[in-house]
Amino acid sequence: MELAGLAGLLAAVPAVALLGQSGRRHTGAARRAHLLLAAGGALVTAAALAGLATALLTAHHHHDDLVTGSRTLATLMAVGMAFGTVTLLAGTVALPGAARGPAAALRHVLDGLVIAAAIWFVGWVLLARPIRILGSATPYQCAAVILPALLAVVGLGLTGVLALHGHRPRRHSVRVGAGVSLTAIASAGVSGGICRRGDELVLTSVLLLGAGLILVAWAVRAADRPVQVTGDVLERGGAYAVVPMLGVVAALGWHLARGGTLDAYGYFGISVEGLALVARQFLALDDVRRYTVQLRQREKHFRDLAHTDPLTGLANRRGLQLALKADGGPRALIGIDMDGFKTVNDLRGHDVGDAVLAEVGARLRRNLLAGDVAARLGGDEFAVLMHGDDDEAVLAAHRLLAVLGEPYEVDGGQIFLSASVGVASTGELLHDADLALRYAKQRGKNRVEQYQAGYDELLRRRGTLTGELRHAIDRDQLRLVFQPVVALPSMRPVGCEALLRWTHPELGPVRPDEFIPVAEESGLINRIGAWVLENACRQLADWLAAGHDIWMSVNLSPKELHNADYAAQVADILTELGVPPQRLVLEVTEHAVATDMEELVRRLAELRETGVRIALDDFGAGYSSLTQLRTLPVDILKIDHALVAEPESRTGTAAPLVDVVVRLGHRLGLEVLAEGIGTPAQRGVVEEAGCRLGQGSLFGWGVPAEHLESRLRALRPTGPRPLPAPRPAPTATAPARSQLVRLGPGMRQLRALLPTDPGFTAPAGDQNVGSVDSDREMRQG
Ligand SMILES: Nc1nc2c(ncn2[C@@H]2O[C@H](COP(=O)(O)OP(=O)(O)OP(=O)(O)O)[C@@H](O)[C@H]2O)c(=O)[nH]1
């Protein structure tokens, strides 16, 4: 019989060999698991082989010796095979499809123990008194079977857990678990059979053992397929614990009802069940804690995201509102909006716009103190919430204005932008800073305004003005006045600038610097501009018809210039009223020049084609580019009054830059007109510089048409005047000599630049260039 058993065991050998081979073929976790399974299988097989061989050799011994010998042998075999089974179990939990890592494996083992302890206990109830389903066959005298039986139960428990919680597809690891359990059961059978000299049992068990190992080997072949790892606690139900526990309770009740008592094996089963459940509970709590921490971290991450602006990484509006709610000492809010940012998007594309915004964010962040919060409120609008009082806030605002006004290096080019800044340090910070910011925009941008209680009133007034301005034309509230432009040095009026006046019946006279921005913002400027142009031209036509030798200057809003058929409108009016186009001068401000150059050049060129002349107003008051000046199709350069009124500098001359700009203008073939001449001294300086056209209070304020007309009448007509030749078209190939120069009352940079410009070594007689009036005046003079 033992021989048959030995033969049966041979089936196990190839299975072990297959496992070993599979282990060598794999790497990583699979290799470890397969080798463990191979080693376990080999140990079980070796122990069984050794036991059977010993039993065969000692078969002829005396009966008493035989009984004791069998028990000893069975015990030894059981221990040997138990080692093998433990190794097999370890290999099973180590399979990649079983558990994700050691922690998950430990959880599987404990879950398995919960099931195993229940099976053990139910088995014990069935085998123990009073039920004893095996009757006298219960191998009580063979303690040797207990160890493999115990491991078989653990194997079954583990298989159950793998069926419930293994990674998908689960069938491979379940098959391995089942094979290992079968091997363990067979081990118990073999040791039991040897102990009780039950040949059939030995034979059957040996065959089962082989079958178990073959099942393992077969299942392992597929066990290294990719598995779907799900480690979420939410996936784990409690059924694996509830069902065994109910089984234990039912079995115990049945056992006690039949008058049974608990012996050591029963206690053991119940204790293991309880301890395994408690241990599992600890681990489950630990899992829950870990997941809670993870959830909190994620929640924080999403909360942060909800309060962060993705482009700049600064806080967003909600983030700023949160920061505003937090308590703290004295605080101030600095509201910032980039000026003319839309142009960056329009000219350079949205990506460049984004890069500029990101850089604005970075500059703000670099200029924060600890505890300050910078935020992007949307578009090109930013805010800085800082600790400090009024004065500190205004100081910080000016610093930010300077920092944000530095050129932006994007995409290999420079972008020039300024910002408008509003500061509030009491009250509704967000609201007040916004009001101050809007006020800064209205007052010409690129400046800091501090909130004052009057702003609400100011903005309300703007609302009223917008409403009233809508009807100003229909209700005949607009008037034109005309400020003379005189030839120097004779001070004879040769032209005039039409200036708009608005007198409201209730509000009284409204200043142009108040209502013109309102008109621009509300879009009314186009209607109003058309009205001004038409009425100015009508007046001009009258004067020309009356034989006066004069030209008319009309201010042009950048918004009107954007209008694609503006040039056509101008041409229509001129034709309709029969005004020679050369008699009309359209003035654009430097402000318009600083924005979209290409469009501006195109529009101005269209206008010039109609024959009108273009004047560049307020030159020297803000930003200007010398390159732009050369590219722009303009005929007249109007020197800003700030330059004319500049006091003596360290060189000892008053208005030192007038001379420079006049020479620059003449050099570029432009007529030059000095604005804001208020004193004979200023007139002297301007004349000295060679400027032949002047305008200012010294020669007359803006007056009604009749007043100017009487002045004109007083002058004896001197026949038709030659009109200035149009300026030659700018040459596109001329190299740019400078980029952007900040002109202004200081104009130091221009001064520093010009003498080194080879094109600027002006000949002594260049003062007459392009100035017909000065020619004539000189002849007269
Ligand atoms: N590139 C980019 N542009 C944006 C983004 N959000 C808004 N903008 C643009 O930013 C511009 C902001 O316009 P405004 O502030 O009204 O106009 P502005 O040209 O700066 O004029 P002022 O503020 O009056 O000087 C709009 O043209 C928007 O389309 C953004 O995330 N990226």
Tab-separated table of C-alpha atoms and ligand atoms in Angstrom, residues 311 337-343 345 349-351 353-354 357 376 378-380 441 445, ligand 1:
chain	number	residue	atom	x	y	z
A	311	LEU	CA	-2.454	81.469	-14.379
A	337	ASP	CA	-5.563	97.264	-13.295
A	338	MET	CA	-3.179	97.174	-16.218
A	339	ASP	CA	-3.691	100.003	-18.694
A	340	GLY	CA	-4.556	99.131	-22.257
A	341	PHE	CA	-3.970	95.455	-21.705
A	342	LYS	CA	-6.473	94.621	-24.402
A	343	THR	CA	-3.985	95.931	-26.969
A	345	ASN	CA	-3.926	90.583	-26.590
A	349	GLY	CA	-1.996	87.225	-29.112
A	350	HIS	CA	-3.607	85.760	-26.069
A	351	ASP	CA	-0.585	83.622	-25.134
A	353	GLY	CA	-1.104	88.329	-22.892
A	354	ASP	CA	-1.123	85.383	-20.539
A	357	LEU	CA	-0.252	88.507	-16.703
A	376	ARG	CA	-5.769	88.273	-9.419
A	378	GLY	CA	-9.912	88.489	-13.113
A	379	GLY	CA	-8.690	89.695	-16.512
A	380	ASP	CA	-5.937	92.237	-15.960
A	441	LYS	CA	-8.265	105.303	-14.781
A	445	LYS	CA	-4.160	106.038	-15.981
B	1	LIG	N1	-4.387	87.034	-22.230
B	1	LIG	C1	-5.444	87.137	-21.408
B	1	LIG	N2	-6.295	88.154	-21.543
B	1	LIG	C2	-7.360	88.250	-20.714
B	1	LIG	C3	-7.591	87.289	-19.716
B	1	LIG	N3	-8.708	87.645	-19.049
B	1	LIG	C4	-9.162	88.786	-19.624
B	1	LIG	N4	-8.359	89.164	-20.623
B	1	LIG	C5	-8.472	90.339	-21.499
B	1	LIG	O1	-7.981	91.442	-20.772
B	1	LIG	C6	-8.575	92.622	-21.283
B	1	LIG	C7	-8.945	93.491	-20.115
B	1	LIG	O2	-9.613	94.554	-20.581
B	1	LIG	P1	-9.791	95.912	-19.824
B	1	LIG	O3	-9.070	95.986	-18.546
B	1	LIG	O4	-11.243	96.178	-19.826
B	1	LIG	O5	-9.164	96.852	-20.910
B	1	LIG	P2	-7.770	97.505	-20.982
B	1	LIG	O6	-7.360	97.407	-22.415
B	1	LIG	O7	-6.803	97.026	-19.977
B	1	LIG	O8	-8.215	98.977	-20.733
B	1	LIG	P3	-8.081	99.802	-19.413
B	1	LIG	O9	-8.144	98.883	-18.256
B	1	LIG	O10	-9.220	100.766	-19.469
B	1	LIG	O11	-6.754	100.486	-19.535
B	1	LIG	C8	-9.770	92.175	-22.114
B	1	LIG	O12	-9.457	92.399	-23.462
B	1	LIG	C9	-9.874	90.680	-21.866
B	1	LIG	O13	-10.270	89.974	-23.018
B	1	LIG	C10	-6.659	86.198	-19.602
B	1	LIG	O14	-6.774	85.322	-18.767
B	1	LIG	N5	-5.610	86.173	-20.468
